[in-house]
Every structure is written in C-alpha cells, then in structure tokens.
DNA sequence: CATGGGATTGACT
DNA sequence: GTCAATCCCATGC
C-alpha cells in the first residue's frame, strides 16, 4: 500500500482499511474493525497537542502509533492525514488468516474467533510491542497490505466508538457487517448474521 | 517527585 | 452484570 493511502481524511482511511491485511512476526489477519481518531475531538490523544506521547500522531502518515492501554495492553494505530494533523486509525479486530498456531501460542487460547477480537488481543496475537511505536507500516516489521480479492468490497457497518467517555456520540467505528471476529457486535444487530465472509 | 486517568481484558457473581 | 490488574504519560506542586 502506498503512503498516499494514509494521507487522506482519517474517516476515509478507517473505512478503507477494512478488508486489508496486517501481518507481523509470522502471523496475519484481515482487518474487520477500526475506529478513527482526530485531533479536533477530545477522545483523540492528539487533542492536547504535540507532546512526547503524541509525537507520532502528528508525524507523516503510514506509520504505527503504538501505546500502552491500562498498563497492560499495546494498542495499534495507523497514522493518517498529512504531517501536522494528529490523526490515526485504531485497529480493533482481525479475522486470522495465517500463523494461527503462533497466535494461539502467544494468546494461550485455542478459539480462532477470540484470538484477535479486540485491540489488545490482536497485538498480543501478532507479537506487536510498544517498541514498534513510530515504525513504518509500508516496509515493516508491521505490514499493512491491500485487500485480498475476496475482501474487495466487504459490507461495512458504521456506529459509535467503544470504551471512551469523551465524544462518544461520534459514529466513527467501522466493522464488517455480521463478522464474528469483531470485538463487540454493533448495537441493533444482536441477531447473528451469516452473510459475512468466512475463513 | 506524586498523582490520576485511561482507545482493555479476563475472571467472577 | 461487576471489578481488579498494571504502567505510561501529562500535569501540578
């Protein structure tokens, strides 16, 4: 994927990343859930401006913003928009494709649909660590690549972001409609659907 | 230097 | 449904 892919409005990038493939350290998965964050709204770390922590967010697009959440989990974001704008897409869930046994080992867990069904889970499954903050998503070691053919036009549901208290009303979460690999089913879709792509 | 707050998860009632 | 774990970072004294 080219760097220009990320140099667009963060909502476009969040939507376009659905169906793309993330790979790292012998494992990969299709992105089935994302959220957008932008320095104009208070849920975004970059809202407070440039600090040591938000440096990466204001840098050039197509790089990883990795930070520690609740002292425990590393969360992976893709920096978006031109340099000077603090914006990123949080990768919230993957459908595992390859290296599933490596994921199982790193997660100490068997069930494939629980391996990457949350932002902290997928970084653990892929072995992504805090030290990879600022690394290039185009050349690796964390790689994000274009959609496989069968993921060309996945049905996408838009709803509100999860786990935040500020700007919680914004509909900036994107997920593959009906996927069993997402972190939480969107509100109003409590009935399971079976029309989503399956591994 | 001390403090408080999380873009979460898994275990438990 | 509730709740604790755990640590980095921004802020304030």
Coordinates of C-alpha atoms (C1' of nucleotides) in Angstrom, one line a residue:
Chain A
X1 CA 0.0 0.0 0.0
X2 CA 1.3 3.4 -0.9
X3 CA 1.8 6.2 1.7
X4 CA -0.8 8.3 -0.1
X5 CA -3.4 5.8 1.0
X6 CA -3.0 7.2 4.5
X7 CA -2.7 10.9 3.6
X8 CA -6.4 11.3 3.4
X9 CA -9.2 12.2 5.9
X10 CA -9.0 9.8 8.7
X11 CA -12.6 8.6 8.3
X12 CA -11.8 7.6 4.7
X13 CA -8.7 5.7 5.9
X14 CA -10.6 3.9 8.7
X15 CA -13.2 2.8 6.2
X16 CA -10.7 1.8 3.5
X17 CA -8.6 -0.3 6.0
X18 CA -11.5 -2.7 6.5
X19 CA -10.5 -5.8 4.5
X20 CA -6.8 -5.0 4.4
X21 CA -4.2 -7.4 5.8
X22 CA -2.0 -6.9 8.8
X23 CA 1.0 -9.1 9.3
X24 CA 3.8 -9.3 11.8
X25 CA 6.2 -12.0 13.1
X26 CA 4.8 -15.0 11.3
X27 CA 1.1 -14.3 11.6
X28 CA -1.5 -12.2 9.7
X29 CA -5.2 -11.3 9.6
X30 CA -7.8 -9.3 7.8
X31 CA -8.9 -6.1 9.4
X32 CA -12.6 -6.4 10.4
X33 CA -13.0 -3.5 12.8
X34 CA -11.4 0.1 13.0
X35 CA -12.0 3.4 14.7
X36 CA -11.0 6.9 13.7
X37 CA -9.4 9.4 16.0
X38 CA -8.7 13.1 15.0
X39 CA -7.1 16.0 17.0
X40 CA -10.3 18.0 16.6
X41 CA -12.1 15.8 19.1
X42 CA -11.3 15.1 22.8
X43 CA -11.2 11.3 22.6
X44 CA -8.1 11.6 20.5
X45 CA -4.7 11.6 22.3
X46 CA -3.6 14.3 19.9
X47 CA -6.4 16.6 21.2
X48 CA -4.0 18.1 23.8
X49 CA -1.4 19.0 21.1
X50 CA 2.1 17.8 20.5
X51 CA 3.7 16.0 23.5
X52 CA 6.2 13.2 23.8
X53 CA 3.3 10.7 23.6
X54 CA 1.5 12.3 20.6
X55 CA 4.7 13.0 18.5
X56 CA 4.0 10.0 16.2
X57 CA 0.4 11.1 15.7
X58 CA 1.4 14.4 14.2
X59 CA 4.1 12.9 12.0
X60 CA 3.8 11.6 8.5
X61 CA 1.1 9.1 7.6
X62 CA 1.6 5.4 7.2
X63 CA 3.5 4.8 10.4
X64 CA 2.4 2.9 13.5
X65 CA 1.3 4.6 16.7
X66 CA 1.5 2.0 19.4
X67 CA 0.8 2.9 23.0
X68 CA 0.1 1.1 26.3
X69 CA -3.5 0.9 27.5
X70 CA -4.5 0.4 31.1
X71 CA -0.9 -0.5 31.9
X72 CA -1.3 -3.9 30.2
X73 CA -2.1 -3.9 26.5
X74 CA -0.4 -2.5 23.5
X75 CA -2.8 -0.9 21.0
X76 CA -2.0 -0.5 17.3
X77 CA -3.0 2.5 15.2
X78 CA -2.2 3.6 11.7
X79 CA -1.2 7.3 11.5
X80 CA -3.4 9.2 8.9
X81 CA -3.7 12.6 7.2
X82 CA -0.7 14.9 6.3
X83 CA 2.1 15.8 8.7
X84 CA 0.9 18.3 11.2
X85 CA -2.5 16.8 11.6
X86 CA -2.8 14.5 14.6
X87 CA -5.0 11.6 13.4
X88 CA -4.9 7.8 13.4
X89 CA -7.0 4.7 12.9
X90 CA -7.2 2.2 15.8
X91 CA -7.1 -1.4 14.5
X92 CA -9.7 -3.1 16.8
X93 CA -10.1 -6.6 15.4
X94 CA -8.8 -9.1 12.8
X95 CA -10.0 -12.2 11.2
X96 CA -7.0 -14.6 11.5
X97 CA -5.6 -15.8 8.1
X98 CA -2.1 -17.3 8.7
X99 CA 0.2 -18.2 11.6
X100 CA -2.8 -19.2 13.6
X101 CA -0.8 -21.6 15.8
X102 CA 1.7 -18.8 16.6
X103 CA -1.3 -16.7 17.6
X104 CA -2.7 -19.5 19.8
X105 CA 0.7 -19.9 21.5
X106 CA 1.0 -16.1 22.2
X107 CA -2.6 -15.9 23.4
X108 CA -2.6 -19.2 25.3
X109 CA -6.0 -19.8 23.7
X110 CA -7.5 -22.1 21.1
X111 CA -10.7 -20.5 19.7
X112 CA -9.8 -18.7 16.4
X113 CA -12.6 -16.2 16.7
X114 CA -11.3 -15.0 20.1
X115 CA -7.6 -14.7 19.0
X116 CA -7.8 -11.1 17.6
X117 CA -11.3 -9.9 18.6
X118 CA -10.1 -6.8 20.3
X119 CA -7.4 -4.2 20.1
X120 CA -5.3 -5.6 22.9
X121 CA -5.9 -9.2 21.8
X122 CA -4.6 -8.7 18.2
X123 CA -1.4 -7.0 19.3
X124 CA -0.7 -9.9 21.6
X125 CA -1.6 -12.5 18.9
X126 CA 0.8 -10.8 16.4
X127 CA 3.5 -10.2 19.0
X128 CA 3.4 -6.4 18.5
X129 CA 5.1 -4.4 21.2
X130 CA 5.5 -0.8 22.4
X131 CA 8.9 -0.5 20.9
X132 CA 7.4 -0.6 17.5
X133 CA 5.8 2.8 18.0
X134 CA 6.8 5.0 15.1
X135 CA 7.7 2.1 12.8
X136 CA 6.8 2.1 9.1
X137 CA 3.7 0.3 8.1
X138 CA 4.7 0.1 4.4
X139 CA 8.1 -1.5 4.9
X140 CA 7.5 -3.3 8.2
X141 CA 8.1 -5.0 10.6
X142 CA 4.4 -4.4 11.0
X143 CA 3.0 -4.6 7.5
X144 CA -0.5 -3.5 6.2
X145 CA -1.2 -4.6 2.7
X146 CA -4.1 -4.3 0.2
X147 CA -7.3 -6.4 0.3
X148 CA -7.2 -9.9 -0.9
X149 CA -9.6 -10.4 -3.9
X150 CA -12.4 -11.9 -1.9
X151 CA -12.3 -8.9 0.5
X152 CA -12.7 -6.4 -2.3
X153 CA -15.9 -4.9 -1.1
X154 CA -17.0 -6.1 2.3
X155 CA -20.3 -4.9 3.8
X156 CA -19.4 -2.3 6.5
X157 CA -21.5 -1.2 9.5
X158 CA -20.9 2.3 11.0
X159 CA -21.6 3.0 14.6
X160 CA -20.2 4.6 17.8
X161 CA -16.7 4.1 19.2
X162 CA -16.2 1.8 22.1
X163 CA -14.7 2.3 25.6
X164 CA -14.4 6.1 25.5
X165 CA -16.2 8.8 27.6
X166 CA -15.4 11.9 25.5
X167 CA -17.0 12.4 22.1
X168 CA -18.7 9.1 22.5
X169 CA -21.5 10.1 20.2
X170 CA -19.5 10.3 17.0
X171 CA -20.2 7.4 14.6
X172 CA -16.5 6.7 13.9
X173 CA -16.4 3.0 14.3
X174 CA -16.3 0.7 11.2
X175 CA -16.8 -3.1 11.2
X176 CA -17.5 -5.9 8.8
X177 CA -21.3 -6.4 9.0
X178 CA -22.1 -9.6 10.8
X179 CA -18.5 -10.7 11.3
X180 CA -18.0 -13.0 14.3
X181 CA -14.4 -11.7 14.7
X182 CA -15.2 -8.2 15.9
X183 CA -14.7 -7.1 19.5
X184 CA -18.4 -6.3 20.1
X185 CA -21.4 -6.6 17.8
X186 CA -22.7 -3.1 16.9
X187 CA -25.9 -2.1 18.7
X188 CA -29.1 -3.0 16.9
X189 CA -27.5 -6.1 15.3
X190 CA -28.0 -8.5 18.1
X191 CA -29.2 -11.2 15.7
X192 CA -26.3 -13.2 14.3
X193 CA -25.9 -12.9 10.5
X194 CA -24.3 -15.5 8.3
X195 CA -23.6 -13.5 5.1
X196 CA -20.2 -12.3 6.1
X197 CA -17.0 -13.7 4.5
X198 CA -15.7 -16.6 6.5
X199 CA -12.2 -18.1 6.7
Chain B
dC1 C1' 8.6 14.0 42.6
dA2 C1' 3.3 12.5 43.4
dT3 C1' -0.8 11.9 41.4
dG4 C1' -4.7 10.5 38.4
dG5 C1' -6.6 8.7 34.3
dG6 C1' -7.2 5.6 30.8
dA7 C1' -9.0 3.9 22.7
dT8 C1' -8.9 -3.2 27.8
dT9 C1' -9.3 -7.8 29.2
dG10 C1' -10.5 -11.9 31.8
dA11 C1' -12.3 -13.7 35.9
dC12 C1' -16.1 -13.9 38.7
dT13 C1' -21.3 -13.1 40.8
Chain C
dG1 C1' -23.8 -7.6 35.2
dT2 C1' -19.1 -6.0 38.4
dC3 C1' -14.2 -5.4 39.2
dA4 C1' -9.1 -5.5 39.6
dA5 C1' -4.7 -5.7 37.2
dT6 C1' -0.8 -2.5 35.9
dC7 C1' 2.1 1.3 33.8
dC8 C1' 2.9 5.1 30.8
dC9 C1' 2.3 9.7 30.4
dA10 C1' 0.7 14.6 31.3
dT11 C1' 0.1 17.6 34.8
dG12 C1' 0.9 20.1 39.0
dC13 C1' 3.5 21.2 43.2

